Structures are given as structure tokens and as C-alpha cells.
Short mmCIF file of C-alpha atoms and ligand atoms in Angstrom, two decimals:
data_model
loop_
_atom_site.label_atom_id
_atom_site.label_comp_id
_atom_site.label_asym_id
_atom_site.label_seq_id
_atom_site.Cartn_x
_atom_site.Cartn_y
_atom_site.Cartn_z
CA MET A 941 71.37 48.18 64.15
CA ILE A 942 72.67 51.03 61.95
CA GLN A 943 76.15 50.86 60.27
CA THR A 944 77.14 54.88 61.08
CA LYS A 945 79.98 57.00 59.83
CA GLY A 946 80.55 60.20 61.82
CA TYR A 947 83.78 61.79 63.44
CA ALA A 948 84.47 61.48 66.68
CA ALA A 949 86.38 63.15 69.48
CA GLN A 950 87.65 59.77 71.27
CA THR A 951 88.59 61.49 74.61
CA VAL A 952 88.73 65.33 75.74
CA GLU A 953 92.79 65.26 74.28
CA SER A 954 92.08 64.14 70.81
CA ASN A 955 91.14 65.93 67.81
CA LEU A 956 88.10 64.27 65.97
CA ALA A 957 89.14 62.23 63.45
CA PRO A 958 86.47 59.11 61.63
CA TRP A 959 84.92 56.71 63.65
CA ASN A 960 82.45 53.97 62.73
CA PHE A 961 79.63 53.61 65.31
CA GLU A 962 76.03 52.01 65.58
CA ARG A 963 72.39 53.64 66.03
CA ARG A 964 69.51 52.29 67.39
CA ASP A 965 66.90 50.64 64.47
CA VAL A 966 64.33 52.68 63.66
CA GLY A 967 61.82 52.37 66.05
CA PRO A 968 57.47 52.61 65.79
CA ASP A 969 57.94 56.38 66.01
CA ASP A 970 60.93 57.17 64.85
CA VAL A 971 62.54 59.10 61.78
CA GLN A 972 65.66 58.03 60.20
CA LEU A 973 67.10 61.25 58.17
CA GLU A 974 70.40 60.96 55.89
CA ILE A 975 72.73 63.92 57.29
CA ILE A 976 73.24 66.65 54.45
CA TYR A 977 74.11 69.08 56.25
CA CYS A 978 75.71 70.25 60.13
CA GLY A 979 76.75 72.87 61.66
CA VAL A 980 79.56 73.89 63.58
CA CYS A 981 78.58 75.70 66.92
CA HIS A 982 81.11 76.28 69.39
CA SER A 983 79.11 74.89 71.45
CA ASP A 984 80.71 71.75 69.87
CA LEU A 985 83.79 72.87 70.49
CA HIS A 986 82.97 73.72 74.78
CA GLN A 987 82.08 70.17 74.74
CA ILE A 988 84.60 68.30 73.34
CA ARG A 989 87.16 69.85 75.34
CA ASN A 990 85.32 69.29 78.59
CA ASP A 991 84.57 73.32 79.19
CA TRP A 992 81.82 72.93 81.46
CA PHE A 993 81.41 69.33 82.30
CA PRO A 994 83.28 65.94 81.84
CA GLY A 995 81.90 65.12 78.43
CA ILE A 996 81.03 61.38 78.11
CA PHE A 997 83.71 59.52 75.17
CA PRO A 998 83.57 58.93 72.46
CA MET A 999 81.74 62.06 71.52
CA VAL A 1000 80.67 62.86 68.23
CA PRO A 1001 79.68 66.93 68.05
CA GLY A 1002 76.94 68.05 65.87
CA HIS A 1003 73.43 69.65 67.01
CA GLU A 1004 72.80 71.90 63.64
CA ILE A 1005 71.37 68.72 61.50
CA VAL A 1006 69.38 68.64 58.50
CA GLY A 1007 68.55 66.70 55.94
CA LYS A 1008 66.21 63.91 53.89
CA VAL A 1009 64.00 61.38 56.04
CA ILE A 1010 65.46 57.83 54.43
CA GLN A 1011 63.20 55.57 56.90
CA THR A 1012 59.51 56.43 59.01
CA GLY A 1013 58.34 53.74 61.42
CA ALA A 1014 55.13 52.46 61.24
CA ARG A 1015 53.75 54.90 63.64
CA VAL A 1016 55.09 58.02 62.05
CA LYS A 1017 52.42 60.38 60.92
CA LYS A 1018 54.21 63.90 60.54
CA PHE A 1019 56.75 63.04 58.32
CA LYS A 1020 57.51 60.47 54.98
CA LYS A 1021 60.18 59.10 53.01
CA GLY A 1022 61.98 61.81 50.75
CA ASP A 1023 61.00 64.81 53.45
CA LEU A 1024 63.30 67.31 54.45
CA ALA A 1025 63.72 67.49 58.24
CA GLY A 1026 65.86 69.25 60.55
CA VAL A 1027 67.51 68.46 64.45
CA GLY A 1028 68.40 70.93 66.82
CA CYS A 1029 70.20 70.63 70.70
CA LEU A 1030 67.60 67.89 71.73
CA VAL A 1031 66.43 64.68 71.13
CA ASP A 1032 64.23 63.69 73.54
CA SER A 1033 62.55 64.77 77.46
CA CYS A 1034 60.51 63.72 79.94
CA ARG A 1035 57.39 65.22 77.77
CA GLU A 1036 55.14 64.36 81.37
CA CYS A 1037 56.53 67.83 83.59
CA LYS A 1038 55.36 70.81 83.61
CA ASN A 1039 58.01 72.62 81.45
CA CYS A 1040 57.63 69.78 78.67
CA LYS A 1041 53.60 70.10 78.62
CA LYS A 1042 54.41 74.12 77.42
CA GLY A 1043 56.57 73.31 74.98
CA LEU A 1044 59.98 74.45 76.67
CA GLU A 1045 61.67 70.78 76.70
CA GLN A 1046 64.83 72.29 76.95
CA TYR A 1047 63.92 73.07 80.80
CA CYS A 1048 62.47 69.64 80.95
CA LEU A 1049 62.31 69.15 84.83
CA ASN A 1050 63.79 65.34 84.55
CA GLY A 1051 66.26 66.32 82.33
CA SER A 1052 66.02 66.84 78.64
CA VAL A 1053 68.10 64.35 75.98
CA PRO A 1054 70.62 66.57 74.42
CA THR A 1055 71.58 65.87 70.62
CA TYR A 1056 74.57 64.47 71.87
CA ASN A 1057 76.99 64.01 74.88
CA GLY A 1058 73.86 63.17 76.94
CA ARG A 1059 72.19 60.07 77.30
CA ASN A 1060 69.00 58.81 75.83
CA LYS A 1061 66.34 57.36 78.91
CA ASP A 1062 67.63 53.81 78.56
CA GLY A 1063 71.33 54.49 79.40
CA SER A 1064 73.04 54.37 75.95
CA PRO A 1065 74.88 57.62 74.49
CA THR A 1066 73.86 60.31 72.22
CA TYR A 1067 75.90 60.55 69.40
CA GLY A 1068 75.60 64.32 67.16
CA GLY A 1069 74.90 65.32 63.58
CA TYR A 1070 79.27 65.12 62.38
CA SER A 1071 77.83 61.61 60.89
CA ASN A 1072 76.02 60.10 57.77
CA ASN A 1073 72.34 59.50 59.49
CA ILE A 1074 70.26 59.64 62.92
CA VAL A 1075 67.26 58.18 64.32
CA VAL A 1076 64.76 60.24 66.15
CA HIS A 1077 61.66 60.28 67.61
CA GLU A 1078 59.32 62.49 64.98
CA ASP A 1079 58.61 64.78 68.24
CA PHE A 1080 61.55 65.72 68.01
CA VAL A 1081 62.01 66.53 64.28
CA LEU A 1082 61.06 69.39 62.61
CA HIS A 1083 60.03 69.98 59.37
CA VAL A 1084 62.45 72.50 56.83
CA SER A 1085 61.12 74.21 54.03
CA GLU A 1086 62.57 73.67 50.13
CA LYS A 1087 62.25 77.06 50.19
CA LEU A 1088 65.03 77.84 51.49
CA SER A 1089 68.89 77.07 50.68
CA LEU A 1090 69.15 73.64 53.03
CA ALA A 1091 73.02 73.84 54.47
CA ALA A 1092 71.78 77.68 55.23
CA VAL A 1093 68.84 76.54 57.38
CA ALA A 1094 71.03 74.16 59.65
CA PRO A 1095 73.19 77.17 61.47
CA LEU A 1096 68.98 77.88 62.20
CA LEU A 1097 68.22 74.84 64.61
CA CYS A 1098 70.79 76.33 67.10
CA ALA A 1099 72.15 79.64 66.08
CA GLY A 1100 68.63 80.00 65.18
CA ILE A 1101 66.43 79.61 68.06
CA THR A 1102 69.07 80.07 70.90
CA THR A 1103 68.51 83.76 69.70
CA TYR A 1104 65.02 83.96 68.25
CA SER A 1105 63.82 82.21 71.68
CA PRO A 1106 64.82 85.25 74.02
CA LEU A 1107 63.88 87.89 71.29
CA ARG A 1108 60.58 87.03 71.54
CA TYR A 1109 60.13 85.97 74.78
CA TRP A 1110 61.39 89.65 76.14
CA LYS A 1111 59.32 91.01 73.17
CA VAL A 1112 61.68 92.96 71.40
CA GLY A 1113 61.09 95.31 68.70
CA LYS A 1114 60.02 98.64 67.70
CA GLY A 1115 61.14 101.14 70.42
CA HIS A 1116 63.34 99.37 71.36
CA LYS A 1117 67.01 99.83 71.38
CA LEU A 1118 68.42 95.90 71.20
CA ALA A 1119 72.50 95.40 71.25
CA VAL A 1120 73.88 92.22 69.83
CA LEU A 1121 77.25 91.10 71.69
CA GLY A 1122 79.44 89.43 69.81
CA LEU A 1123 79.03 88.68 65.97
CA GLY A 1124 79.28 85.11 65.51
CA GLY A 1125 77.19 82.35 65.35
CA LEU A 1126 74.72 83.54 67.28
CA GLY A 1127 75.34 87.36 66.89
CA HIS A 1128 74.43 87.65 63.27
CA MET A 1129 71.63 85.59 63.89
CA GLY A 1130 70.21 87.50 66.96
CA VAL A 1131 70.98 90.30 64.16
CA LYS A 1132 68.99 89.19 61.67
CA PHE A 1133 66.10 88.25 64.10
CA GLY A 1134 66.58 91.70 65.88
CA VAL A 1135 66.12 93.78 62.95
CA SER A 1136 63.15 91.42 61.42
CA PHE A 1137 61.24 92.56 64.76
CA GLY A 1138 61.76 95.79 64.21
CA ALA A 1139 64.01 96.92 66.56
CA GLU A 1140 67.32 99.05 66.99
CA VAL A 1141 69.92 97.04 66.44
CA THR A 1142 73.53 97.78 67.54
CA VAL A 1143 76.26 95.25 67.13
CA LEU A 1144 79.08 95.69 69.57
CA SER A 1145 82.18 93.96 68.48
CA THR A 1146 85.68 93.36 69.35
CA SER A 1147 86.64 92.96 65.32
CA PRO A 1148 86.47 96.49 63.76
CA SER A 1149 86.83 94.35 60.11
CA LYS A 1150 83.01 93.10 61.36
CA GLU A 1151 81.27 96.64 60.95
CA LYS A 1152 80.78 96.37 56.88
CA ASP A 1153 79.50 92.49 57.78
CA ALA A 1154 77.33 94.14 60.43
CA ARG A 1155 75.58 96.32 58.14
CA ALA A 1156 75.10 94.27 55.69
CA LEU A 1157 73.29 92.14 58.22
CA GLY A 1158 70.69 94.91 58.82
CA ALA A 1159 72.26 96.34 61.67
CA HIS A 1160 71.88 100.34 62.58
CA LYS A 1161 74.92 100.44 64.47
CA PHE A 1162 77.99 99.07 64.63
CA VAL A 1163 80.02 100.00 68.15
CA LEU A 1164 83.86 98.42 68.36
CA THR A 1165 84.45 97.96 72.05
CA SER A 1166 87.80 98.93 72.59
CA ASP A 1167 87.24 102.50 70.94
CA SER A 1168 86.35 104.25 74.23
CA ALA A 1169 84.37 107.30 72.11
CA GLN A 1170 81.95 104.54 70.63
CA VAL A 1171 81.29 103.31 73.41
CA GLU A 1172 80.91 106.45 75.43
CA ALA A 1173 78.28 107.26 73.19
CA VAL A 1174 76.17 104.92 73.87
CA LYS A 1175 76.33 104.88 77.48
CA GLU A 1176 73.36 103.68 79.60
CA THR A 1177 71.26 103.97 75.99
CA PHE A 1178 70.21 99.82 75.18
CA ASP A 1179 67.22 98.73 76.49
CA PHE A 1180 68.36 95.18 75.63
CA ILE A 1181 71.93 93.45 75.47
CA LEU A 1182 71.49 90.13 73.83
CA ASP A 1183 75.37 88.47 75.24
CA THR A 1184 76.51 85.65 72.76
CA VAL A 1185 80.03 86.07 74.14
CA SER A 1186 82.19 82.10 74.24
CA ALA A 1187 85.24 83.44 76.80
CA LYS A 1188 85.21 85.34 79.52
CA HIS A 1189 84.36 89.26 79.88
CA ASP A 1190 83.94 91.97 81.85
CA MET A 1191 80.02 92.29 82.89
CA SER A 1192 80.36 95.41 84.34
CA PHE A 1193 81.77 97.20 81.33
CA TYR A 1194 78.63 96.05 79.23
CA LEU A 1195 76.30 96.47 82.06
CA SER A 1196 76.88 100.61 81.88
CA LEU A 1197 75.29 100.45 78.65
CA LEU A 1198 72.33 99.48 80.00
CA ALA A 1199 69.65 102.10 80.32
CA THR A 1200 67.62 102.40 82.97
CA ASN A 1201 65.16 99.07 83.93
CA GLY A 1202 67.99 96.86 81.03
CA THR A 1203 67.60 93.91 80.42
CA HIS A 1204 71.35 91.69 78.87
CA ILE A 1205 70.32 88.27 78.23
CA CYS A 1206 73.16 85.41 78.67
CA VAL A 1207 73.24 83.42 75.71
CA GLY A 1208 76.80 82.78 75.35
CA ALA A 1209 78.09 80.04 77.63
CA PRO A 1210 81.62 80.86 79.03
CA PRO A 1211 82.89 78.07 80.77
CA GLU A 1212 84.34 80.65 83.64
CA PRO A 1213 81.02 82.35 85.93
CA HIS A 1214 80.69 85.96 85.37
CA LEU A 1215 81.64 88.91 88.06
CA ILE A 1216 78.61 90.71 88.53
CA PRO A 1217 78.81 94.05 91.64
CA ALA A 1218 75.40 94.48 92.99
CA PHE A 1219 76.61 98.12 91.68
CA ALA A 1220 76.31 97.29 88.21
CA LEU A 1221 72.34 96.25 88.78
CA MET A 1222 71.48 98.67 91.38
CA GLY A 1223 72.38 101.88 89.76
CA GLY A 1224 69.72 102.02 87.40
CA ARG A 1225 67.48 98.27 88.31
CA LYS A 1226 68.99 96.38 85.80
CA SER A 1227 68.79 92.73 85.32
CA VAL A 1228 70.73 89.99 84.01
CA SER A 1229 69.11 86.98 82.37
CA GLY A 1230 69.49 84.18 80.46
CA SER A 1231 67.91 81.63 78.17
CA GLY A 1232 68.71 78.11 76.57
CA ILE A 1233 68.14 76.99 72.86
CA GLY A 1234 64.03 76.38 72.52
CA GLY A 1235 61.67 74.39 72.89
CA LEU A 1236 60.38 71.88 69.59
CA PRO A 1237 57.31 74.19 68.91
CA GLU A 1238 59.42 77.62 69.08
CA THR A 1239 61.91 75.82 66.98
CA GLN A 1240 59.23 74.94 64.66
CA GLU A 1241 57.29 78.28 64.71
CA MET A 1242 61.30 80.01 63.98
CA LEU A 1243 61.86 77.52 61.07
CA ASP A 1244 58.49 78.60 59.47
CA TYR A 1245 58.87 82.01 59.69
CA CYS A 1246 62.55 82.21 58.61
CA ALA A 1247 60.79 80.21 55.56
CA GLU A 1248 58.14 82.92 55.37
CA HIS A 1249 60.35 85.63 55.62
CA ASP A 1250 63.37 84.71 53.65
CA ILE A 1251 65.92 84.14 57.17
CA VAL A 1252 69.10 82.21 56.69
CA SER A 1253 72.55 82.08 57.83
CA ASP A 1254 75.66 83.28 56.56
CA ILE A 1255 77.63 79.95 56.12
CA GLU A 1256 80.63 79.11 54.46
CA ILE A 1257 80.38 74.93 53.99
CA ILE A 1258 83.63 73.20 55.06
CA ASP A 1259 85.10 69.39 54.14
CA ILE A 1260 84.96 67.63 57.61
CA LYS A 1261 88.49 67.28 57.18
CA ASN A 1262 88.84 71.07 57.61
CA ILE A 1263 86.77 71.24 61.03
CA HIS A 1264 89.60 71.89 63.45
CA PRO A 1265 91.02 74.73 61.25
CA ALA A 1266 87.33 75.92 61.19
CA TYR A 1267 87.21 75.70 64.93
CA GLU A 1268 90.44 77.70 65.45
CA ARG A 1269 89.42 80.23 63.31
CA MET A 1270 86.25 80.43 65.71
CA VAL A 1271 88.23 80.69 68.49
CA LYS A 1272 89.60 83.77 66.95
CA GLY A 1273 86.57 85.38 66.41
CA ASP A 1274 86.98 84.80 62.69
CA VAL A 1275 84.17 83.02 61.48
CA ARG A 1276 81.95 84.56 58.88
CA TYR A 1277 79.26 83.79 60.57
CA ARG A 1278 78.64 79.92 60.73
CA PHE A 1279 80.93 77.20 59.16
CA VAL A 1280 78.49 74.18 58.15
CA ILE A 1281 79.62 70.60 57.03
CA ASP A 1282 79.07 69.42 53.82
CA MET A 1283 78.25 65.67 54.81
CA ALA A 1284 79.00 64.17 51.29
CA THR A 1285 83.23 64.91 52.39
CA LEU A 1286 82.54 62.76 55.71
P1 NAP Q 2266 81.01 81.69 67.85
O1 NAP Q 2266 80.89 81.73 66.60
O2 NAP Q 2266 82.49 81.45 67.99
O3 NAP Q 2266 81.01 84.16 68.47
C1 NAP Q 2266 81.39 84.23 69.42
C2 NAP Q 2266 82.13 85.67 69.08
O4 NAP Q 2266 81.86 86.67 70.42
C3 NAP Q 2266 82.76 86.47 68.23
O5 NAP Q 2266 82.85 85.86 66.94
C4 NAP Q 2266 83.76 87.22 68.73
O6 NAP Q 2266 83.04 88.33 67.65
C5 NAP Q 2266 82.68 87.62 70.50
N1 NAP Q 2266 83.77 87.04 71.20
C6 NAP Q 2266 85.21 86.18 71.56
N2 NAP Q 2266 85.22 86.25 72.40
C7 NAP Q 2266 85.13 87.68 72.66
C8 NAP Q 2266 85.66 87.53 74.47
N3 NAP Q 2266 86.50 87.65 75.04
N4 NAP Q 2266 85.14 89.24 74.44
C9 NAP Q 2266 84.28 89.48 73.60
N5 NAP Q 2266 83.79 89.40 72.51
C10 NAP Q 2266 84.10 87.94 72.34
O7 NAP Q 2266 80.28 81.16 69.00
P2 NAP Q 2266 78.73 80.89 68.89
O8 NAP Q 2266 78.63 79.13 68.72
O9 NAP Q 2266 77.92 82.03 68.31
O10 NAP Q 2266 78.03 80.83 70.11
C11 NAP Q 2266 78.48 81.69 71.26
C12 NAP Q 2266 78.28 81.17 72.73
O11 NAP Q 2266 76.78 80.78 73.09
C13 NAP Q 2266 79.57 80.03 73.10
O12 NAP Q 2266 79.54 80.57 74.19
C14 NAP Q 2266 77.99 78.68 72.98
O13 NAP Q 2266 78.13 78.15 73.86
C15 NAP Q 2266 77.08 79.21 73.53
N6 NAP Q 2266 75.27 78.93 73.02
C16 NAP Q 2266 74.32 78.85 73.70
C17 NAP Q 2266 73.40 78.87 73.63
C18 NAP Q 2266 72.41 78.77 74.67
O14 NAP Q 2266 71.19 77.63 74.47
N7 NAP Q 2266 71.86 79.12 75.82
C19 NAP Q 2266 73.01 77.41 72.46
C20 NAP Q 2266 73.95 77.62 71.69
C21 NAP Q 2266 74.68 78.41 72.28
P3 NAP Q 2266 83.33 90.04 68.13
O15 NAP Q 2266 84.56 89.32 66.72
O16 NAP Q 2266 82.05 90.36 67.47
O17 NAP Q 2266 83.47 90.27 69.33
ZN1 ZN Q 2267 74.68 74.96 69.63
ZN1 ZN Q 2268 59.90 67.40 81.19
#
């Protein structure tokens, strides 16, 4: 077994603190990474607080992992020692169901294995990237370009793919009016991809202080959702709303901003169910949909697209000791626009 240092929540009530644990030895198909940076996703906080379901404790969060390959198993073909590599939200899946065969491992019909707060096929718990190394089957490890800032690539592994995938699925681009709802970790990547794909992008935000940033990220318009005149001007106008909001919000209000035949895409995962009156959909034949992270082939495609188009996340690097103050700022909407842990501080 491999001795590993990490940060874990021992129970749902406790804060993260240093914790030593063991990872499996590197098997013939495995790659071991030294973790250099790990992004901080709002899902990390949802999960250590059991917002969605009872979690598996001790819990080591983190699924925006980048680092260097330090060991490879005998059968590994795609990676060699010294390569830069990444691990996102998944570390395994059944590989046999029709979704896995299409590269949609995130929708594995037999249950994919999340990077943390899940169980490997042998029943052992998975531990995430707030740690100094990880061992993963090579099929679930991604290539990372040397061209981009490594720390700023980390958030692409979740915030990046979670926004890239639905925009690609719905072919959002030239001629579309896209609203990105919530300018946080996911939202700022949604803006970057929407702009890069040619859509007219509007940020819908509760934070007046983010207008300048939204425009610097490439957004064409900014709407402060507490300002009724600004809201009135965009009623019934958007072809798509990419909803990245992490907390309870009024769906009827946002659906009123969709154009006829428009689609509201939920990627944000508030703990409470949405209330969606049928009337908010019927007037204008509107749809509400959702999208979860992305499969392995599309995650690699997104990373390659980012390398080609020079797209990374806007980040603030933190010491792992400051993870809770960072969570507090995230909850207040004060994240510009992703915290990334420098694992050298572990
Ligand atoms: P984040 O950085 O905290 O950003 C969320 C943003 O939503 C905030 O910055 C804020 O933006 C806005 N917001 C917060 N509370 C709001 C409220 N009550 N009403 C309206 N807007 C509000 O979080 P994140 O890491 O981007 O994650 C966002 C959500 O996506 C989380 O629920 C996370 O679990 C989920 N997620 C889902 C997937 C998936 O596969 N679908 C993957 C990753 C994450 P403004 O200041 O601009 O209003
Ligand atoms: Zn995430
Ligand atoms: Zn499957």
C-alpha cells in the first residue's frame, strides 16, 4: 500500500484536517500521480456537509486534480513517468453498458465510480485530490498540455468539462443568445466556452461587483438580477440559460427570461428540489434539462480544445490550511473564480 497524506473530514460535523491514509499499490493498468494542484469545487462542500446524500467518512474531497506521473503499471501505454496528467470526477465505471461504450461514463448504467465519496469495485472507499498522490486506472487519467499554466488547468477537470459538455451537446454557438446564470467556478468557464463557440453571452448575476469581471471574461452583456429594469430588458430573449447556481433559486423567474423554444440547462446542484410550475414552460414551449460532468473522451477533447485556444480558469491559489475560509468565501459568492490548492502546502 502507498502511504498518503491528505486533508479529510472525519464526520459530517467536522472541518477538514490533516489525515494519513493508504492508497492501493500501482496495478498493471494504473498510473500514480504526484498531485501538484487541486481545484476547489462547490460540490466538495456540498458533499462534506451531506447536502445531497449521506457521505462516506472520513472524506478526502477534490476532483480537479493535476500533477505529474511518478509511476506506471506494466501494461500502461498512454503515460510515462514525468508526463503531466489530470484526474477529474470519475476513476472507474463498468465500461460495458451502452453509455460507457459511447464514452458517456458519467452516465454509466451500472454506476460510475466517483473520485471521492464513492466506492471502488472491491468496495473500498475512494479518496480525492486534497492529497499528495493518487492511483488511477490509465483509462481515467487525462493528458494535460505543457503549454498552459498547470494550476489554472486544474479546474478544467470539473468546472471546465461540466460547462463544455452541455454547450457542445446543445450545439450552442453563433446565432444563439446564451445566458450564464451565476458567475462562480462553473459560470466563468461557461462564459469562456460560450464566447469561444461564438454565442452572444450574457451573465445573470446577483453580484453587482462582478460586472467588470464578466466583461473581462468576454461576456457581451451583464444583468444584475435584482435590478428590475435590467431584467425587463432581457425578458423572453435567451435561447439557452446555463444554470450554475449552487443554492435555492426561483426557477419561474429565470424561465421568464427564456425565448420561445428556449432551454434551461441545470448544472448547478442545489440541495433542495426545484419548483417548476407547468405554466412557466407552456407559455413558450420551454424546456428544462440537466447535464452532469462529462465522459472521458469529451474531457480529453475539452482539454485539447483549451490548449489549442489558450483557455484556462481564472484562479486564486491557496494554502490547504485556508480551505475553510475559502469555502466561506465561495458560499458568499466571493470566488474569483476558482480556488486552487497548492499541494506543496500540505
Ligand atoms: P460557485 O463557484 O460557488 O458558484 C456558484 C455561483 O452561483 C455563485 O458565485 C453566485 O454567482 C451564484 N449563486 C449562489 N447562490 C445563489 C442564489 N441563491 N441565487 C442566485 N445565484 C446564486 O460554485 P461552482 O463550483 O461553480 O458550482 C456550482 C454548482 O454546480 C454547485 O451546486 C455544484 O455542486 C454544481 N456542480 C455540478 C456539476 C454537474 O456535473 N452538473 C459539476 C460541478 C459542480 P453570482 O455572484 O454571479 O450571483
Ligand atoms: Zn466539481
Ligand atoms: Zn457503464
